[in-house]
Amino acid sequence: MIDLDLDMRQYDCPFIDTTDDVDVAFSAVQWQLDTDAEKLETRLVARGESAGALDQGLRELRDHPNMRECYILSKRDDVAQIGTTIEQTNAMRAIQRNDGYITGPFRIEDGRERWHVGFDDDEAEDRTLAELERHNDYAVEDRDQFGPTTLFDLLENSDSARRLLEGCRSLTDTERETFEAASRNGYYETPRETTLDELADHFDISKTAVSMNLRRSERKILNAALGAIEELDDRGER
């Protein structure tokens, strides 16, 4: 199996057009492509820069000519869960026609979309990319090729991977930004290349606040990692 990570700009996608005009982003939760009816049904999380931006983005999404249906499932402040049905785009048609398939959720922001697309062989990949190039703008960000053993391992340990992802997603924006800054600036190196005082200056908060944010983020990530390791150990004992 060949798995591509594509940075995509489709010129007939309602979500991309909307994020071009409004500070809103969309992340897919569930999707179903109906090739006979040439439509894509999705459940997405929409997040706006503000509650006003979210409302504006949803209005523009509903009014897009390629949007068949758009409805709100739940909404709070600047985040909403929505259901949509859109016309099949040129890129979707090209991937389906050349025996490709979607392998993971997609995210749309700032007029670009991150796609995860799979192929069974090089020829299908080459045909699809050549066709995509005619009507879309894309860049291959990453390419992996998995044999059956690797695929089996990935599927067998999907629960462990999910636990790690849930741990990462549980971080608040402040915890994630603090953790990332500490890691990038060498806080976890030996010897340390930055200090709590320097991180406090970077975020313009107290040393105590930085320390608390780091401790919370470390605890969440560590608990998720330990849980994943335990699941791997349990599976290995079976």
C-alpha atoms as one frame of an Amber mdcrd trajectory, in Angstrom:
protein
   0.000   0.000   0.000   1.176   3.503  -0.900   0.008   6.304   1.395   0.323
   9.943   0.305  -0.007  13.048   2.448  -1.193  15.772   0.047  -1.403  19.509
   0.571  -4.269  20.247  -1.801  -6.051  23.251  -3.239  -9.194  22.279  -5.106
 -10.853  24.943  -7.223 -14.373  23.549  -6.862 -14.480  22.754  -3.123 -16.944
  24.693  -0.909 -14.768  24.256   2.192 -11.640  25.625   0.537 -13.493  28.604
  -0.929 -14.986  29.380   2.486 -11.662  29.228   4.337 -10.194  31.482   1.649
 -12.616  34.255   2.624 -13.263  33.680   6.341 -11.068  32.811   9.357 -12.619
  29.384   9.852 -11.217  25.839   9.670 -12.878  22.465   9.088 -11.783  19.037
  10.340 -13.494  15.873   9.105 -14.909  13.472  11.676 -16.728  11.093   9.306
 -17.132  10.970   5.550 -18.881   8.831   2.948 -18.406   9.184  -0.806 -21.371
   8.110  -2.932 -19.871   7.686  -6.410 -23.207   6.803  -8.040 -24.864  10.002
  -6.816 -21.548  11.912  -7.159 -21.756  13.397  -3.692 -19.749  13.420  -0.458
 -21.502  13.307   2.905 -19.439  14.491   5.871 -19.580  15.270   9.562 -17.077
  17.985  10.443 -15.940  20.189  13.288 -15.847  23.850  12.279 -13.812  26.327
  14.330 -13.823  30.074  13.728 -11.375  32.755  14.778 -14.365  34.096  16.704
 -18.061  33.276  17.102 -18.797  35.887  14.447 -16.295  34.351  12.031 -17.858
  30.931  12.573 -21.354  32.262  11.793 -20.083  34.021   8.669 -18.223  30.910
   7.524 -21.295  28.702   7.928 -23.420  31.188   5.974 -20.937  31.251   3.102
 -20.671  27.467   3.163 -24.453  27.068   2.846 -24.569  29.540  -0.053 -21.800
  27.871  -2.081 -23.054  26.555  -5.460 -21.437  23.116  -4.899 -23.071  22.670
  -1.489 -26.177  20.468  -1.512 -26.885  20.448   2.210 -25.349  22.035   5.327
 -26.824  21.806   8.818 -25.639  22.381  12.381 -25.569  19.410  14.743 -24.271
  21.350  17.741 -22.702  24.750  18.314 -21.002  26.564  21.167 -19.102  29.842
  20.955 -16.617  29.555  18.054 -16.948  25.773  17.488 -19.688  23.818  15.731
 -20.259  20.252  14.625 -21.918  20.228  11.214 -23.237  17.802   8.635 -22.804
  18.490   4.932 -23.418  17.007   1.513 -21.371  18.443  -1.353 -21.065  17.751
  -5.062 -18.257  15.363  -5.936 -15.212  17.491  -6.736 -12.843  16.996  -9.635
 -10.141  15.672  -7.270 -12.495  13.149  -5.654 -13.518  11.932  -9.109  -9.897
  11.573 -10.228  -8.921   9.568  -7.145 -11.922   7.273  -7.370 -11.587   6.773
 -11.125  -7.951   5.679 -10.752  -8.605   3.184  -7.932  -7.367   5.448  -5.137
  -9.014   5.760  -1.733  -9.065   8.088   1.265  -7.024   6.694   4.166  -7.523
   9.335   6.851  -9.412  12.454   7.928  -8.903  15.730   6.099  -8.473  19.261
   7.424  -9.141  22.511   5.571  -7.702  25.874   6.580  -6.502  29.057   4.827
  -7.656  27.841   1.426  -5.676  24.576   1.598  -6.653  21.027   2.436  -4.606
  18.178   3.883  -5.570  14.840   2.296  -4.441  11.291   3.063  -4.791   9.132
  -0.049  -3.894   5.482  -0.624  -3.050   3.405  -3.716  -2.329  -0.278  -4.254
   0.443   0.255  -6.807   2.704   2.842  -8.430   0.730   2.984 -11.675  -2.496
   4.007  -9.928  -0.579   6.655  -8.004   1.060   8.053 -11.149  -2.228   8.177
 -13.091  -3.992   9.971 -10.261  -1.304  12.571  -9.667  -1.099  13.337 -13.395
  -4.865  13.886 -13.511  -4.933  15.938 -10.323  -2.277  18.238 -11.743  -4.535
  19.297 -14.618  -7.283  20.806 -12.462  -5.867  21.270  -8.947  -2.853  22.622
  -7.130  -1.152  20.121  -4.833   2.122  19.145  -3.210   3.106  15.706  -1.902
   4.141  16.386   1.686   4.902  12.795   2.608   4.901   9.348   0.964   4.960
   6.010   2.755   4.851   2.512   1.340   3.683  -0.280   3.624   4.027  -4.020
   3.186   1.465  -6.462   4.626   3.440  -6.960   7.859   3.557  -3.228   8.575
  -0.122  -2.803   7.719  -1.050  -5.667  10.033   1.007  -4.094  12.818  -0.678
  -0.725  12.311  -4.152  -2.249  12.404  -3.373  -4.462  15.385  -2.096  -1.502
  17.405  -4.631   1.103  16.328  -6.004   1.334  19.887  -2.560   2.264  21.214
  -2.171   4.907  18.501  -5.638   6.259  19.281  -4.752   6.573  22.961  -1.659
   8.598  22.090  -3.685  10.866  19.803  -6.310  11.396  22.483  -3.569  12.398
  24.912  -2.229  14.968  22.452  -5.705  16.312  21.720  -6.448  16.671  25.427
  -3.864  19.458  25.706  -5.264  22.955  25.906  -3.886  25.543  23.487  -1.777
  27.041  26.293  -0.398  23.656  27.372   0.445  22.675  23.795   2.132  25.997
  22.992   4.175  25.866  26.211   5.189  22.243  25.638   6.163  22.917  22.015
   8.178  26.032  22.925  10.021  24.169  25.681  10.868  21.300  23.345  11.929
  23.522  20.420  14.152  25.647  22.629  15.969  22.726  24.234  14.354  22.609
  27.669  14.486  18.811  27.601  18.069  18.596  26.337  21.013  17.711  28.588
  22.296  20.192  29.524  19.217  22.380  29.129  19.410  25.026  26.427  16.654
  27.163  27.937  15.259  27.757  31.417  11.883  28.286  33.034  12.773  31.952
  33.463  13.410  32.309  29.721  10.181  30.496  28.892   8.334  32.770  31.308
   9.780  35.802  29.514   8.797  34.300  26.165   5.146  33.959  27.196   5.183
  37.050  29.437   3.869  35.106  32.432   5.324  34.017  35.753   7.830  31.213
  36.179   5.247  29.380  38.310   2.622  29.595  35.566   5.046  28.200  32.965
   5.998  25.368  35.303   2.325  24.479  35.912   1.530  24.516  32.188   4.494
  22.235  31.498   3.603  19.855  34.297   0.012  19.540  33.072   1.068  18.913
  29.471   3.771  16.424  30.509   1.326  14.535  32.720  -1.256  14.206  29.928
   1.290  13.067  27.339   2.990  10.680  29.780  -0.309   9.108  30.875  -1.284
   8.601  27.227   2.101   7.063  26.400   1.997   4.728  29.410  -1.538   3.663
  28.496  -0.413   2.898  24.950   2.560   0.880  26.239   0.282  -1.130  28.535
  -2.017  -1.965  25.619   0.998  -3.092  23.575   2.167  -5.282  26.462  -1.311
  -6.795  26.921  -1.562  -7.577  23.211   1.915  -9.138  23.236   0.932 -11.497
  26.071  -2.089 -12.868  24.223
